Amino acid sequence: MKTLYISDIENRIGEEVELFGWVYRQREHGGVVFVVLRDSTGIVQISIHKNNVNPDSFNNAQKVTIESSVRVKGKVIEDSRAPTGLEIRCSEFEILSLSEKFPIQEGAGKEFLLDVRHLALRSIRLTEIMKIKELIIQGARKYLQKNDWHEVFPPIITSAACEGGTTLFSIDYYGREAYLSQSAQLYLETAIYSLEKVYSLTPSFRAEKSKTRRHLSEYQHLELEAAWMDADDIMKVEEELVAAMCREVSEYKNLEKFGRKKEEMILNLPLERIKYDEAIQIIQSKGIDIEWGDDFGYEEEKVLTNEFEEPFFVYNYPMEAKVFYMKQNPDGKTYACADLLAPKGFGEIIGGSQREDDLKALERRMEIEGIDKSRYKWYLDLRRYGSVVHSGFGLGIERLLMWICNLEHIRDACLYPRTITRLEP
Ligand code: 4AD
Ligand code: MG
């Protein structure tokens, strides 16, 4: 078993160490072979001097190919010429598995890199993005645990739509039609009557028929639902949660590689809140043709969010732009809902609302929208047996990661992006 990682060696200067990893770079210069070794924690330069090693080791270092797996022994020394300021003066170099010619070369095209995603995942950039993804989830879990939210595990195979029929993936369920979950929300709502404050982190599925830079067919969805909270209360939870997730990333050592500063990851709460009406005015003032009642598409969100430096809320959307389960405001036109948008063109990361807790109002809304109530009998039951003010939201992990890492495309926020044209590898 491997016990020492590349990141550990900064504490081992002057000592003889043994490392296992993969060859990231290799070149020979004046009787010395330089290999850059890679593992999950980083890279380090290994220098293999002809006179310091036995002929086998030198021969191995000379013939080793990129991405071969190797075992290296040597002394850790400080050397400012090495990429990380440290170098291993090699005493033994063993090839564990000699790699065939690695298909990924410098300057490879985007589509090709997706075709060989199983190999492209070894890139330092993708490795770091995956670590940051892990950090934001850790930040969320710490916050949720500290504030007494219960984790639950809702089903992925479902019988009814949560977010409308157009983006449903249907599956054959023993001869009946079932769907992959678009959102755990309706099930989370059932769980608040026992656990009060619940959350789940599950994949959600959307058959997004248009190709965009921020839509996946499968994404990681962090959803919270709480009894006794109204629209305003849940916005506070949203901003605290996102702040906790960002704070966890703020200490990440290579953040600047993504064009982010530590300070940007410390959010100033409360976040700004603007009404939908105001947002419409801003968008219209930029010359975009949008009417009151429309939801924002990519272009609208882009111009709107370019006006902001930090994530911000847009609240009280028109009913026709949103979904039947939201609590209707007394104006009869808008819902008590809010989206959290990331600044500078990134757009929506959270969709949330207070939920309609009145049976009659909910049924009326479903009738207006032409929704088959018989499919939601169990959901309507919640309004019959001890209905309660409650609210919740869903956060797209890859959307948040996209903003944090300044990603141009959401595909790099996941191991294997599932999009309209891509199912493999
Ligand atoms: O706004 P959405 O559709 O809201 C819901 O699903 C609610 N039922 C959630 C809830 O209240 N429990 O989706 C929530 C978030 C969006 O804000 C976005 O971040 C992300 O999920 N999202 C997607 N991320 C990647 N690819 C897609 N196709 C996404 N669709 C939504
Ligand atoms: Mg939404």
PDB file of C-alpha atoms and ligand atoms in Angstrom, residues 162-163 182-183 185 206 208 214-217 219 221 223-225 325 348-352 355 392-396 399 410, ligand 1:
ATOM      1  CA  CYS A 162     -41.913  17.820 -10.330  1.00  0.00           C
ATOM      2  CA  GLU A 163     -40.730  20.380 -12.858  1.00  0.00           C
ATOM      3  CA  GLN A 182     -36.074  15.914 -11.867  1.00  0.00           C
ATOM      4  CA  SER A 183     -36.072  17.009  -8.261  1.00  0.00           C
ATOM      5  CA  GLN A 185     -38.661  18.268  -3.719  1.00  0.00           C
ATOM      6  CA  ARG A 206     -33.468  16.701 -17.179  1.00  0.00           C
ATOM      7  CA  GLU A 208     -32.798  19.331 -21.911  1.00  0.00           C
ATOM      8  CA  ARG A 214     -24.947  25.216 -18.502  1.00  0.00           C
ATOM      9  CA  HIS A 215     -27.380  22.354 -18.929  1.00  0.00           C
ATOM     10  CA  LEU A 216     -26.638  18.748 -18.135  1.00  0.00           C
ATOM     11  CA  SER A 217     -28.992  15.813 -18.534  1.00  0.00           C
ATOM     12  CA  TYR A 219     -26.566  16.740 -12.371  1.00  0.00           C
ATOM     13  CA  HIS A 221     -28.858  18.419  -6.855  1.00  0.00           C
ATOM     14  CA  GLU A 223     -32.192  20.198  -1.999  1.00  0.00           C
ATOM     15  CA  LEU A 224     -33.484  21.490   1.314  1.00  0.00           C
ATOM     16  CA  GLU A 225     -37.021  21.615   2.648  1.00  0.00           C
ATOM     17  CA  TYR A 325     -46.379  24.073  -6.122  1.00  0.00           C
ATOM     18  CA  GLU A 348     -29.102  30.657 -11.837  1.00  0.00           C
ATOM     19  CA  ILE A 349     -27.629  28.389  -9.187  1.00  0.00           C
ATOM     20  CA  ILE A 350     -30.646  27.994  -6.907  1.00  0.00           C
ATOM     21  CA  GLY A 351     -34.370  27.802  -7.481  1.00  0.00           C
ATOM     22  CA  GLY A 352     -36.543  27.972  -4.383  1.00  0.00           C
ATOM     23  CA  ARG A 355     -44.789  26.074  -1.003  1.00  0.00           C
ATOM     24  CA  GLY A 392     -37.382  24.791   0.207  1.00  0.00           C
ATOM     25  CA  PHE A 393     -34.966  25.050  -2.646  1.00  0.00           C
ATOM     26  CA  GLY A 394     -32.630  23.187  -4.951  1.00  0.00           C
ATOM     27  CA  LEU A 395     -29.022  24.055  -5.677  1.00  0.00           C
ATOM     28  CA  GLY A 396     -27.243  22.756  -8.767  1.00  0.00           C
ATOM     29  CA  ARG A 399     -23.742  25.390 -11.542  1.00  0.00           C
ATOM     30  CA  ILE A 410     -20.659  23.009 -17.307  1.00  0.00           C
TER      31      ILE A 410
HETATM   32  O1  4AD B   1     -34.869  25.631 -10.660  1.00  0.00           O
HETATM   33  P1  4AD B   1     -35.034  24.137 -10.604  1.00  0.00           P
HETATM   34  O2  4AD B   1     -35.655  23.487 -11.767  1.00  0.00           O
HETATM   35  O3  4AD B   1     -35.858  23.876  -9.281  1.00  0.00           O
HETATM   36  C1  4AD B   1     -36.287  22.662  -8.849  1.00  0.00           C
HETATM   37  O4  4AD B   1     -36.053  21.614  -9.374  1.00  0.00           O
HETATM   38  C2  4AD B   1     -36.939  22.703  -7.516  1.00  0.00           C
HETATM   39  N1  4AD B   1     -37.934  21.612  -7.454  1.00  0.00           N
HETATM   40  C3  4AD B   1     -35.883  22.530  -6.461  1.00  0.00           C
HETATM   41  C4  4AD B   1     -36.428  22.587  -5.065  1.00  0.00           C
HETATM   42  O5  4AD B   1     -37.056  23.558  -4.716  1.00  0.00           O
HETATM   43  N2  4AD B   1     -36.176  21.573  -4.270  1.00  0.00           N
HETATM   44  O6  4AD B   1     -33.627  23.455 -10.356  1.00  0.00           O
HETATM   45  C5  4AD B   1     -32.859  23.799  -9.221  1.00  0.00           C
HETATM   46  C6  4AD B   1     -31.440  24.051  -9.616  1.00  0.00           C
HETATM   47  C7  4AD B   1     -31.245  25.213 -10.589  1.00  0.00           C
HETATM   48  O7  4AD B   1     -31.223  26.430  -9.926  1.00  0.00           O
HETATM   49  C8  4AD B   1     -29.920  24.863 -11.217  1.00  0.00           C
HETATM   50  O8  4AD B   1     -28.858  25.247 -10.364  1.00  0.00           O
HETATM   51  C9  4AD B   1     -29.942  23.355 -11.245  1.00  0.00           C
HETATM   52  O9  4AD B   1     -30.903  22.937 -10.303  1.00  0.00           O
HETATM   53  N3  4AD B   1     -30.305  22.850 -12.569  1.00  0.00           N
HETATM   54  C10 4AD B   1     -29.443  22.302 -13.443  1.00  0.00           C
HETATM   55  N4  4AD B   1     -28.106  22.118 -13.381  1.00  0.00           N
HETATM   56  C11 4AD B   1     -27.502  21.526 -14.438  1.00  0.00           C
HETATM   57  N5  4AD B   1     -28.158  21.114 -15.533  1.00  0.00           N
HETATM   58  C12 4AD B   1     -29.497  21.282 -15.646  1.00  0.00           C
HETATM   59  N6  4AD B   1     -30.131  20.841 -16.724  1.00  0.00           N
HETATM   60  C13 4AD B   1     -30.206  21.899 -14.565  1.00  0.00           C
HETATM   61  N7  4AD B   1     -31.491  22.210 -14.329  1.00  0.00           N
HETATM   62  C14 4AD B   1     -31.530  22.776 -13.114  1.00  0.00           C
END
